[in-house]
Coordinates of C-alpha atoms and ligand atoms in Angstrom, one line a residue:
Chain W
X201 CA -17.5 18.1 0.2
X202 CA -15.4 19.9 -2.7
X203 CA -13.7 19.1 -5.8
X204 CA -9.4 18.0 -5.3
X205 CA -7.2 18.7 -8.3
X206 CA -3.7 17.5 -7.6
X207 CA -0.7 15.5 -9.1
X208 CA -0.4 11.7 -8.6
X209 CA 2.4 10.3 -6.7
X210 CA 2.6 6.6 -7.1
X211 CA 3.2 3.9 -4.3
X212 CA 2.8 -0.1 -4.5
X213 CA 1.4 -2.7 -2.3
X214 CA 1.5 -2.5 1.7
X215 CA 2.9 1.2 2.2
X216 CA 3.4 0.4 6.2
X217 CA 3.1 3.1 8.7
X218 CA 6.5 2.5 9.3
X219 CA 7.8 3.8 6.8
X220 CA 4.7 6.4 6.2
X221 CA 6.1 8.1 9.5
X222 CA 9.2 6.1 11.1
X223 CA 9.1 5.5 14.7
X224 CA 12.1 7.5 15.7
X225 CA 9.5 10.8 15.0
X226 CA 7.0 9.4 17.3
X227 CA 8.2 11.0 20.2
X228 CA 6.2 14.2 19.2
X229 CA 2.7 14.6 17.9
X230 CA 3.4 17.9 16.1
X231 CA 2.0 17.6 12.3
X232 CA 4.3 20.1 10.8
X233 CA 7.3 18.2 12.6
X234 CA 5.5 15.0 11.4
X235 CA 4.8 16.1 7.8
X236 CA 8.5 16.7 7.2
X237 CA 9.6 13.2 7.7
X238 CA 6.3 11.6 5.8
X239 CA 7.4 8.8 3.9
X240 CA 11.4 9.4 4.1
X241 CA 12.5 5.9 4.2
X242 CA 11.6 5.7 0.9
X243 CA 12.1 9.0 -0.4
X244 CA 13.9 11.2 1.6
X245 CA 13.1 14.0 -0.5
X246 CA 8.9 13.5 -0.3
X247 CA 7.6 16.1 1.7
X248 CA 9.7 19.1 -0.3
X249 CA 8.5 17.1 -3.7
X250 CA 4.7 18.1 -2.8
X251 CA 3.2 20.8 -4.3
X252 CA -0.3 21.5 -1.8
X253 CA -3.3 19.6 -3.1
X254 CA -1.2 16.3 -4.6
X255 CA -2.8 12.9 -4.2
X256 CA -1.2 9.5 -3.3
X257 CA -2.4 6.4 -5.4
X258 CA -1.3 3.5 -3.7
X259 CA -1.5 -0.4 -4.0
X260 CA -3.4 -3.0 -1.7
X261 CA -3.5 -2.6 1.8
X262 CA -2.3 1.1 2.4
X263 CA -1.4 2.1 5.5
X264 CA -0.9 -1.2 7.1
X265 CA 0.9 -2.1 10.5
X266 CA 0.7 0.1 13.5
X267 CA -2.0 2.1 14.8
X268 CA -0.3 5.2 14.9
X269 CA -2.4 8.3 13.9
X270 CA 0.7 9.9 12.9
X271 CA 0.8 8.5 10.0
X272 CA -2.5 9.9 8.4
X273 CA -1.7 13.1 10.3
X274 CA 1.7 13.5 8.5
X275 CA -0.1 12.7 5.1
X276 CA -2.0 15.2 5.5
X277 CA 0.3 18.0 6.7
X278 CA 3.1 17.5 4.1
X279 CA 0.2 18.7 2.0
X280 CA -1.4 15.6 0.5
X281 CA -4.9 16.0 -0.1
X282 CA -6.2 12.5 -0.8
X283 CA -5.3 9.1 -1.2
X284 CA -6.9 6.4 -3.7
X285 CA -5.8 3.4 -2.9
X286 CA -6.8 -0.3 -4.5
X287 CA -7.7 -1.0 -0.5
X288 CA -6.7 0.2 3.0
X289 CA -5.8 -1.5 6.5
X290 CA -8.6 -1.2 8.5
X291 CA -6.9 0.8 11.6
X292 CA -5.8 3.5 8.8
X293 CA -8.9 3.7 7.2
X294 CA -10.6 5.0 10.6
X295 CA -7.7 7.1 11.3
X296 CA -7.7 8.8 7.9
X297 CA -11.4 9.9 8.2
X298 CA -11.2 10.3 12.2
X299 CA -8.5 13.2 11.4
X300 CA -10.3 14.1 7.9
X301 CA -7.8 12.7 5.4
X302 CA -9.8 12.2 2.7
X303 CA -9.2 8.7 1.3
X304 CA -10.7 6.6 -1.4
X305 CA -10.9 3.2 -2.8
X306 CA -10.7 2.0 -6.6
X307 CA -8.6 -1.0 -7.9
X308 CA -9.2 0.8 -11.3
X309 CA -7.6 4.1 -10.7
X310 CA -4.8 2.2 -8.5
X311 CA -3.9 0.3 -11.5
X312 CA -4.0 2.3 -14.2
X313 CA -2.4 5.7 -12.6
X314 CA 0.9 6.6 -13.3
X315 CA 2.9 8.8 -11.5
X316 CA 2.9 13.0 -12.5
X317 CA -0.8 12.4 -13.9
X318 CA -3.4 15.3 -13.1
X319 CA -6.5 14.0 -11.3
X320 CA -10.0 15.5 -10.5
X321 CA -11.4 14.0 -7.4
X322 CA -15.3 14.7 -7.1
X323 CA -16.1 12.7 -3.2
X324 CA -19.6 13.6 -3.3
X325 CA -20.6 11.9 -6.8
X326 CA -17.7 9.4 -6.2
X327 CA -15.9 10.6 -9.6
X328 CA -12.5 10.8 -10.7
X329 CA -11.3 12.2 -13.9
X330 CA -7.6 11.4 -15.1
X331 CA -7.0 14.4 -17.1
X332 CA -3.3 13.7 -18.2
X333 CA -5.2 10.1 -19.9
X334 CA -8.8 11.4 -20.2
X335 CA -10.2 8.7 -18.7
X336 CA -13.2 9.3 -16.3
X337 CA -13.7 6.8 -13.2
X338 CA -16.8 5.9 -11.3
X339 CA -16.4 4.5 -8.1
X340 CA -17.8 3.3 -4.7
X341 CA -19.1 6.4 -3.0
X342 CA -17.9 6.6 0.7
X343 CA -20.0 5.0 3.3
X344 CA -22.7 7.4 4.6
X345 CA -21.6 6.7 8.4
X346 CA -17.8 7.5 6.9
X347 CA -19.3 10.7 5.2
X348 CA -20.9 12.2 7.9
X349 CA -17.8 11.9 9.9
X350 CA -15.8 14.0 7.2
X351 CA -18.6 16.4 6.7
X352 CA -18.2 16.9 10.3
X353 CA -14.6 17.6 10.3
X354 CA -13.8 14.3 12.2
X355 CA -14.9 12.5 14.6
X356 CA -14.6 14.4 17.3
X357 CA -16.7 17.2 16.3
X358 CA -18.7 14.1 15.1
X359 CA -19.7 12.4 18.2
X360 CA -19.6 16.1 20.1
X361 CA -22.7 17.0 18.0
X362 CA -24.3 14.0 19.2
X363 CA -22.9 14.5 22.7
X364 CA -24.3 18.2 23.5
X365 CA -27.5 17.4 21.2
X366 CA -28.4 14.6 23.8
Chain B
X1393 CA -34.5 -16.3 24.8
X1394 CA -35.5 -17.8 21.8
X1395 CA -32.3 -19.9 19.8
X1396 CA -30.9 -17.8 17.6
X1397 CA -29.3 -18.8 13.9
X1398 CA -25.7 -19.7 14.4
X1399 CA -23.1 -17.3 15.1
X1400 CA -19.1 -17.2 14.8
X1401 CA -17.0 -16.7 18.2
X1402 CA -16.7 -12.8 16.8
X1403 CA -19.9 -12.3 16.2
X1404 CA -21.2 -13.7 19.7
X1405 CA -19.2 -12.0 21.8
X1406 CA -20.5 -8.7 20.0
X1407 CA -24.3 -10.0 20.2
X1408 CA -23.7 -10.8 24.1
X1409 CA -22.3 -7.4 24.0
X1410 CA -25.3 -5.7 22.8
X1411 CA -27.9 -7.9 24.4
X1412 CA -29.4 -8.9 20.7
X1413 CA -29.9 -12.7 19.5
X1414 CA -27.9 -11.4 16.5
X1415 CA -25.7 -9.4 14.7
X1416 CA -24.6 -9.9 11.0
X1417 CA -21.4 -9.4 9.1
X1418 CA -21.3 -5.6 7.7
X1419 CA -23.9 -4.2 10.4
X1420 CA -22.8 -1.3 11.5
X1421 CA -22.9 -1.2 15.4
X1422 CA -22.0 0.9 18.5
X1423 CA -20.8 -1.1 21.3
X1424 CA -19.9 -0.1 25.1
X1425 CA -16.1 -0.5 25.8
X1426 CA -14.8 -2.4 28.9
X1427 CA -11.3 -1.0 28.4
X1428 CA -9.4 1.4 26.7
X1429 CA -5.3 1.5 26.2
X1430 CA -2.8 3.9 25.5
X1431 CA 0.7 4.1 25.2
X1432 CA 3.7 6.8 25.5
X1433 CA 3.3 7.5 21.6
X1434 CA -0.4 7.5 21.2
X1435 CA -1.9 8.7 24.7
X1436 CA -0.1 12.3 24.2
X1437 CA -1.9 12.4 21.0
X1438 CA -5.5 11.3 22.7
X1439 CA -4.9 13.4 25.3
X1440 CA -4.6 16.3 23.1
X1441 CA -8.0 15.6 21.4
X1442 CA -9.7 14.9 24.3
X1443 CA -8.1 18.0 26.2
X1444 CA -9.3 20.1 23.3
X1445 CA -12.7 19.0 23.5
X1446 CA -13.0 21.1 27.3
X1447 CA -15.3 18.1 28.2
X1448 CA -13.4 17.4 31.3
X1449 CA -14.7 14.0 32.5
X1450 CA -13.6 10.4 31.4
X1451 CA -16.4 8.2 30.7
X1452 CA -14.8 5.8 33.6
X1453 CA -11.2 6.6 34.8
X1454 CA -11.4 2.6 36.0
X1455 CA -11.4 1.9 32.2
X1456 CA -8.5 3.6 31.0
X1457 CA -5.3 1.9 31.0
X1458 CA -2.0 3.9 30.1
X1459 CA 1.4 2.2 29.8
X1460 CA 4.6 3.6 29.2
X1461 CA 6.0 1.5 27.3
X1462 CA 7.5 2.2 23.7
X1463 CA 10.7 4.2 24.8
X1464 CA 10.9 3.4 28.7
X1465 CA 12.8 3.9 30.1
X1466 CA 12.5 7.5 28.5
X1467 CA 15.8 7.8 25.8
X1468 CA 15.5 11.3 25.0
X1469 CA 13.9 14.6 26.5
X1470 CA 10.9 14.4 24.0
X1471 CA 9.7 11.3 24.9
X1472 CA 10.2 11.8 28.6
X1473 CA 7.8 15.1 28.0
X1474 CA 5.7 12.7 26.3
X1475 CA 5.5 10.6 29.3
X1476 CA 5.1 13.6 32.0
X1477 CA 2.2 14.7 30.0
X1478 CA 0.5 11.2 29.9
X1479 CA 1.2 11.0 33.8
X1480 CA -0.2 14.8 35.0
X1481 CA -3.2 13.7 33.0
X1482 CA -3.2 10.2 34.8
X1483 CA -3.3 12.2 38.4
X1484 CA -6.0 14.7 37.2
X1485 CA -8.3 12.4 36.2
X1486 CA -7.6 10.0 38.9
X1487 CA -6.4 7.1 36.5
X1488 CA -5.4 4.1 38.5
X1489 CA -4.2 1.8 35.8
X1490 CA -1.2 4.3 34.9
X1491 CA 2.2 2.4 34.8
X1492 CA 5.3 3.8 34.2
X1493 CA 8.9 2.7 35.7
X1494 CA 9.2 -0.1 37.8
X1495 CA 5.9 -1.4 37.8
X1496 CA 5.4 -1.0 33.9
X1497 CA 6.1 -3.7 31.4
X1498 CA 5.0 -4.2 27.5
X1499 CA 0.9 -3.5 27.1
X1500 CA 0.1 -6.6 25.6
X1501 CA 2.2 -8.9 28.5
X1502 CA 0.8 -6.1 31.2
X1503 CA -2.5 -6.3 30.7
X1504 CA -3.4 -9.9 30.7
X1505 CA -1.2 -10.5 33.6
X1506 CA -2.5 -7.7 35.4
X1507 CA -6.1 -9.7 35.0
X1508 CA -7.6 -6.7 33.1
X1509 CA -8.8 -8.7 30.0
X1510 CA -11.7 -11.2 30.4
X1511 CA -13.9 -13.4 27.7
X1512 CA -16.6 -11.2 26.4
X1513 CA -15.1 -7.8 27.2
X1514 CA -14.7 -5.0 23.9
X1515 CA -11.3 -3.5 24.7
X1516 CA -9.8 -1.0 22.2
X1517 CA -6.4 -0.1 22.5
X1518 CA -4.5 3.1 20.9
X1519 CA -1.9 0.3 19.7
X1520 CA -2.3 -2.0 16.7
X1521 CA -1.2 -4.9 18.5
X1522 CA -4.4 -4.9 21.1
X1523 CA -5.8 -7.7 19.4
X1524 CA -3.7 -10.0 21.6
X1525 CA -6.5 -10.5 23.7
X1526 CA -8.4 -12.2 21.7
X1527 CA -6.5 -15.2 23.5
X1528 CA -8.8 -14.7 26.3
X1529 CA -12.0 -14.2 23.8
X1530 CA -12.0 -10.6 24.5
X1531 CA -13.0 -8.5 21.4
X1532 CA -9.9 -6.5 21.6
X1533 CA -8.4 -4.3 18.3
X1534 CA -6.5 -1.5 17.7
X1535 CA -7.9 1.8 17.0
X1536 CA -6.2 5.5 16.6
X1537 CA -5.9 7.9 19.2
X1538 CA -8.9 10.1 18.0
X1539 CA -11.3 6.8 18.2
X1540 CA -9.6 6.2 21.6
X1541 CA -10.1 9.9 22.9
X1542 CA -14.1 9.4 21.6
X1543 CA -14.3 6.7 24.0
X1544 CA -12.8 8.2 26.6
X1545 CA -15.9 10.8 26.2
X1546 CA -18.5 8.3 25.5
X1547 CA -17.6 5.2 26.6
X1548 CA -18.8 3.3 23.3
X1549 CA -17.1 3.1 19.8
X1550 CA -18.2 1.6 16.8
X1551 CA -17.8 -1.1 14.7
X1552 CA -18.7 -2.8 11.3
X1553 CA -19.4 -6.6 12.6
X1554 CA -16.7 -8.3 10.9
X1555 CA -17.2 -11.4 8.6
X1556 CA -14.8 -14.6 10.0
X1557 CA -12.2 -16.6 8.8
X1558 CA -11.7 -20.3 10.2
X1559 CA -8.2 -21.2 11.1
X1560 CA -8.2 -25.0 12.0
X1561 CA -5.2 -26.9 13.0
X1562 CA -4.9 -30.4 13.7
X1563 CA -2.1 -32.8 14.0
X1564 CA 0.9 -33.2 16.8
X1565 CA 3.5 -30.4 16.7
X1566 CA 6.9 -30.8 15.8
X1567 CA 9.5 -30.4 18.4
X1568 CA 10.3 -26.4 19.2
X1569 CA 7.6 -25.4 16.8
X1570 CA 5.8 -23.0 18.7
X1571 CA 2.5 -20.9 18.3
X1572 CA 5.2 -18.3 16.3
X1573 CA 5.7 -20.5 13.7
X1574 CA 2.2 -21.6 13.5
X1575 CA 1.0 -17.8 13.1
X1576 CA 4.0 -16.8 10.7
X1577 CA 3.1 -20.0 8.7
X1578 CA -0.8 -19.0 8.4
X1579 CA 0.2 -15.5 7.6
X1580 CA 2.7 -16.5 4.8
X1581 CA -0.2 -18.5 3.2
X1582 CA -3.0 -16.0 3.3
X1583 CA -1.1 -12.7 2.9
X1584 CA -0.8 -9.8 5.0
X1585 CA -4.3 -8.6 4.0
X1586 CA -5.2 -11.9 4.0
X1587 CA -7.9 -11.2 6.7
X1588 CA -8.2 -7.8 6.0
X1589 CA -11.5 -5.9 8.0
X1590 CA -12.0 -9.6 9.3
X1591 CA -12.2 -11.8 12.5
X1592 CA -9.7 -14.7 12.4
X1593 CA -11.0 -17.4 14.5
X1594 CA -8.0 -19.9 15.7
X1595 CA -9.6 -23.2 16.1
X1596 CA -8.9 -27.3 16.0
X1597 CA -7.5 -29.9 18.2
X1598 CA -3.9 -28.5 17.8
X1599 CA -5.4 -25.4 19.3
X1600 CA -6.5 -26.8 22.5
X1601 CA -2.9 -28.1 23.5
X1602 CA -1.2 -24.6 22.7
X1603 CA -0.3 -22.6 25.9
X1604 CA -2.1 -19.5 26.8
X1605 CA 1.3 -18.0 25.7
X1606 CA 1.2 -19.5 22.5
X1607 CA -2.3 -18.3 22.1
X1608 CA -1.4 -14.7 22.8
X1609 CA 1.5 -15.0 20.4
X1610 CA -1.0 -15.9 17.9
X1611 CA -3.5 -13.3 18.7
X1612 CA -1.6 -10.8 18.7
X1613 CA -0.4 -11.1 15.5
X1614 CA -3.9 -11.4 13.4
X1615 CA -3.4 -7.4 12.8
X1616 CA -0.4 -8.7 10.7
X1617 CA -2.9 -10.1 8.1
X1618 CA -5.1 -7.3 8.5
X1619 CA -7.4 -8.7 10.7
X1620 CA -10.0 -7.3 13.0
X1621 CA -9.6 -9.4 16.2
X1622 CA -7.7 -12.8 16.5
X1623 CA -9.9 -15.1 18.8
X1624 CA -9.9 -18.4 20.7
X1625 CA -12.8 -19.8 22.2
X1626 CA -12.4 -20.4 25.9
X1627 CA -11.6 -23.5 27.0
X1628 CA -10.2 -25.1 30.8
X1629 CA -6.5 -23.7 30.2
X1630 CA -8.4 -20.2 29.5
X1631 CA -10.5 -20.2 32.6
X1632 CA -7.4 -21.7 34.7
X1633 CA -5.0 -18.6 33.5
X1634 CA -8.0 -15.9 34.0
X1635 CA -8.6 -17.5 38.2
X1636 CA -4.8 -17.2 38.9
X1637 CA -4.7 -13.8 37.2
X1638 CA -8.0 -12.3 38.7
X1639 CA -9.7 -14.6 40.9
X1640 CA -12.3 -12.3 41.7
X1641 CA -14.1 -12.4 38.4
X1642 CA -16.4 -14.5 36.8
X1643 CA -15.2 -16.0 33.4
X1644 CA -17.9 -15.9 30.9
X1645 CA -18.0 -19.1 29.0
X1646 CA -18.4 -18.4 25.3
X1647 CA -17.2 -20.8 22.0
X1648 CA -18.4 -20.1 18.4
X1649 CA -21.7 -22.2 17.4
X1650 CA -21.1 -25.3 15.5
X1651 CA -22.9 -24.2 12.3
X1652 CA -21.6 -20.6 12.2
X1653 CA -21.0 -18.9 8.7
X1654 CA -17.4 -18.4 7.8
X1655 CA -16.2 -16.4 5.0
X1656 CA -13.4 -18.8 4.6
X1657 CA -12.3 -21.7 6.5
X1658 CA -8.5 -23.0 6.3
X1659 CA -6.9 -26.5 7.4
X1660 CA -3.4 -26.6 8.3
X1661 CA -1.6 -30.3 9.4
X1662 CA 0.9 -28.6 11.9
X1663 CA 2.7 -32.0 11.9
X1664 CA 3.8 -30.5 8.3
X1665 CA 4.5 -27.0 9.8
X1666 CA 8.5 -26.6 10.6
X1667 CA 10.3 -24.0 12.3
X1668 CA 10.1 -20.6 9.9
X1669 CA 11.6 -17.2 9.5
X1670 CA 9.9 -14.5 8.3
X1671 CA 12.1 -12.7 5.8
X1672 CA 12.5 -8.8 5.2
X1673 CA 10.8 -6.8 4.4
X1674 CA 6.8 -8.5 5.6
X1675 CA 5.9 -10.7 7.8
X1676 CA 4.6 -13.2 4.9
X1677 CA 7.4 -13.6 3.2
X1678 CA 7.9 -17.0 5.2
X1679 CA 10.5 -19.7 4.4
X1680 CA 10.8 -23.0 6.3
X1681 CA 14.6 -22.7 8.0
X1682 CA 15.7 -25.6 7.2
X1683 CA 15.0 -24.7 3.4
X1684 CA 16.9 -21.5 3.7
X1685 CA 19.2 -21.6 0.3
X1686 CA 22.2 -20.2 2.0
X1687 CA 23.5 -19.2 5.4
X1688 CA 22.0 -15.9 6.7
X1689 CA 24.6 -14.2 8.8
X1690 CA 23.3 -11.5 11.4
X1691 CA 24.6 -9.1 13.6
X1692 CA 22.0 -8.9 16.4
X1693 CA 19.8 -11.3 18.1
X1694 CA 16.2 -9.8 19.6
X1695 CA 14.2 -11.8 22.0
X1696 CA 11.1 -9.9 23.5
X1697 CA 8.1 -7.8 22.4
X1698 CA 4.6 -8.4 23.1
X1699 CA 5.0 -11.5 20.8
X1700 CA 7.3 -13.6 22.8
X1701 CA 8.6 -11.7 25.6
X1702 CA 6.9 -14.3 28.2
X1703 CA 8.4 -16.5 30.4
X1704 CA 7.7 -19.7 28.5
X1705 CA 9.7 -18.1 25.5
X1706 CA 12.3 -17.0 28.1
X1707 CA 12.3 -20.8 29.3
X1708 CA 13.0 -22.1 25.6
X1709 CA 15.6 -19.4 25.5
X1710 CA 17.4 -20.8 28.6
X1711 CA 17.5 -24.6 27.2
X1712 CA 19.3 -23.8 24.1
X1713 CA 21.6 -21.0 25.7
X1714 CA 22.2 -23.2 28.7
X1715 CA 26.2 -23.8 28.5
X1716 CA 26.4 -22.4 25.3
X1717 CA 27.8 -19.2 24.2
X1718 CA 26.4 -16.3 22.2
X1719 CA 28.5 -15.8 18.9
X1720 CA 31.4 -13.6 19.3
X1721 CA 30.1 -11.5 16.2
X1722 CA 26.7 -10.7 17.0
X1723 CA 24.8 -8.7 20.1
X1724 CA 22.1 -10.8 21.8
X1725 CA 19.6 -8.5 23.4
X1726 CA 17.0 -10.1 25.9
X1727 CA 14.1 -8.1 27.1
X1728 CA 11.7 -10.2 29.4
X1729 CA 8.3 -8.3 28.9
X1730 CA 7.0 -7.4 32.0
X1731 CA 8.7 -6.8 35.5
X1732 CA 6.6 -10.3 36.6
X1733 CA 8.5 -11.8 33.7
X1734 CA 11.9 -10.5 34.7
X1735 CA 11.5 -11.8 38.3
X1736 CA 10.3 -14.9 37.1
X1737 CA 13.1 -15.5 34.8
X1738 CA 15.3 -14.5 37.8
X1739 CA 13.9 -17.2 39.9
X1740 CA 14.3 -20.0 37.9
X1741 CA 17.8 -19.1 37.0
X1742 CA 17.7 -18.1 33.3
X1743 CA 19.1 -14.1 33.8
X1744 CA 22.6 -16.3 35.2
X1745 CA 22.3 -18.4 31.8
X1746 CA 21.6 -15.9 29.7
X1747 CA 24.4 -13.5 31.1
X1748 CA 27.2 -16.7 31.2
X1749 CA 26.1 -16.8 27.8
X1750 CA 26.9 -13.3 26.9
X1751 CA 23.6 -12.3 26.5
X1752 CA 22.1 -8.7 27.3
X1753 CA 19.3 -8.6 29.6
X1754 CA 17.5 -5.0 28.7
X1755 CA 14.6 -3.8 31.4
X1756 CA 11.5 -4.5 30.3
X1757 CA 10.6 -2.1 27.2
X1758 CA 9.2 -2.5 23.8
X1759 CA 12.4 -0.7 22.6
X1760 CA 14.1 -2.2 19.6
X1761 CA 11.0 -3.6 18.4
X1762 CA 9.9 -0.4 16.9
X1763 CA 13.1 1.0 16.3
X1764 CA 12.7 3.3 19.2
X1765 CA 16.0 2.4 21.1
X1766 CA 17.7 -0.1 23.1
X1767 CA 19.4 -2.1 19.9
X1768 CA 18.9 0.2 16.8
X1769 CA 20.1 -1.4 14.0
X1770 CA 22.9 0.5 11.5
X1771 CA 22.7 0.4 7.8
X1772 CA 23.6 -2.7 6.1
X1773 CA 22.9 -5.0 9.7
X1774 CA 20.6 -7.9 9.9
X1775 CA 18.7 -8.7 12.9
X1776 CA 16.6 -11.9 13.9
X1777 CA 13.7 -11.2 16.0
X1778 CA 11.3 -12.6 18.2
X1779 CA 9.1 -9.8 17.1
X1780 CA 6.2 -9.1 15.2
X1781 CA 6.8 -6.4 12.1
X1782 CA 9.7 -7.0 9.7
X1783 CA 9.1 -3.4 7.7
X1784 CA 11.4 -1.4 6.2
X1785 CA 13.5 0.5 8.7
X1786 CA 11.3 -1.3 11.4
X1787 CA 14.4 -1.6 14.1
X1788 CA 16.7 1.2 13.0
X1789 CA 18.4 2.5 9.5
X1790 CA 16.3 1.9 6.1
X1791 CA 18.4 -0.3 4.9
X1792 CA 18.8 -2.8 7.8
X1793 CA 17.1 -5.9 7.7
X1794 CA 14.4 -7.7 10.3
X1795 CA 14.2 -11.2 10.4
X1796 CA 10.9 -13.1 12.3
X1797 CA 11.1 -16.2 14.3
X1798 CA 10.0 -17.8 17.3
X1799 CA 12.0 -17.9 20.5
X1800 CA 14.0 -21.3 19.4
X1801 CA 15.1 -20.1 16.1
X1802 CA 16.1 -17.0 17.6
X1803 CA 18.5 -18.2 20.8
X1804 CA 20.0 -21.1 18.0
X1805 CA 20.9 -17.9 15.5
X1806 CA 22.5 -16.0 18.2
X1807 CA 24.8 -19.0 18.9
X1808 CA 25.7 -19.7 15.3
X1809 CA 25.8 -16.5 14.0
X1810 CA 23.5 -17.3 11.3
X1811 CA 19.5 -18.1 11.0
X1812 CA 19.5 -22.1 12.4
X1813 CA 17.7 -24.7 13.9
X1814 CA 18.3 -26.5 16.9
X1815 CA 19.5 -29.5 15.2
X1816 CA 22.5 -27.6 14.1
X1817 CA 23.8 -27.5 17.7
X1818 CA 22.5 -31.4 18.3
X1819 CA 19.2 -30.3 20.3
X1820 CA 16.6 -32.7 19.4
X1821 CA 13.6 -32.1 21.6
X1822 CA 13.0 -29.3 23.8
X1823 CA 13.2 -31.9 27.0
Ligands
LIG3151 S1 6.6 -4.8 21.4 FE1 6.6 -4.3 19.8 S2 4.8 -4.5 18.6 FE2 4.3 -4.9 20.9 S3 3.6 -3.1 21.8 FE3 5.9 -2.9 21.9 S4 6.3 -2.0 19.9 FE4 4.4 -2.5 19.7

């Protein structure tokens, strides 16, 4: 997994799937269309402000609410490379890995990072560097099972590999 | 078999399914699935993912259920197209459990009613409220469309065995208080991530007295505390319910072991729990209705959803609305959850009561619950709803508000025009 570098967009606790992508846009599965409406009930211009590779840093229980996979799909499609949060809701956690969106848990980074900070993320090493604040964090590495899914490019390629070799 | 160490209900179901003596919290396991569910929002994404693999074979079409409930009757061209994709997929693969139109209801009320959810079953659904079936001791949980598509191929899914929080309810319920109040109260206590990644196990003497409808309501909202599943052990009431909906199938009597290990045990004296409401914008912002500091005037009441759209809920609403009028300042929308609930309400004369009171009765649909259609809120509007989520923009405009409550508070508020209790209408008990 490659190193990531991006600017931080900061969110609070309990960011739910209804604000990530409101239900009124769920009559499509088109990633680009979904990406345009990402977070729009919190910030109507969110998707326009992002540069490719930017990072979301949030509080606890990120992605709570519905099982809509449209949520990680919308986040990825609008250009976000990675989410770092204090904790993630469980369905969102699965969905992110399954659709190939990198997510990392780190209460320290979540509390000490500010909007606009520049971060460098080394997923393999479990290292996050805040370039703006000149601070380095070591986090819990991704569980091996989830890493295998990410490396295969999501759950489907992962099971197909197993399925076809069986 | 050798006697194994004691297990919680969640552990017991998983061990039973894996045919092993013991599973431990934290263990990563792969289990066969007994039922997979998707709806008109999540199925199209799962179908797309499935089709892209070119494995043109479902693990077992009998175990695939597709329910077109969210935007039904289709609200616009795009949602009609989504349903068309699902319908064609169902035809192509011979999926018998495809529900649309007149045989369709809200999935989590429909599936148990059809006798498809049983104790010990592993059920995954591309809908977060799949945990509803924990009321009949099924290990049932929400997943995303990709997880679902993967299960359609392999017939299996993976779980981390969860730790369990035990919630013990004792004492006598106050008049009008239902499962909805208990679960909202509990979420208010432990928070929206209070059971994150964990199993909730509902137990105690009060629970045994709860109707199946109340149990479904409580399991339904386990996800609102972040839980993976919300389980009730199998008792006489569970068996009676299952015998009625599916007399053919044998019922597995499954209960937790007495000395099982819980990560936490919480006890609630229900005689102290009054009617509650969850204020915007989190289901955990719970307040006793009688302790609201000011009158909260409302524009809309929604009674329905997979949480409280059952006949038992409508019966409470009918008791309150009978001979009364919906306040002229608001709209009251009542949504029987399934065609069967609708018919039963018709037979019992409830629909007559609702219409005479000036309420609207909608066909079975998720509709306004997720801000889909059939009752969307304008900027600044407020609703009381018997649904399960009150997030920002959930029922419409980002600046609208949803207050969650049980059927009694919702119906009373529809008459008063503000959030209130049955006492304010001079109603002492439901009888
Ligand atoms: S009624 Fe509401 S919560 Fe239940 S399945 Fe439908 S949209 Fe989801």
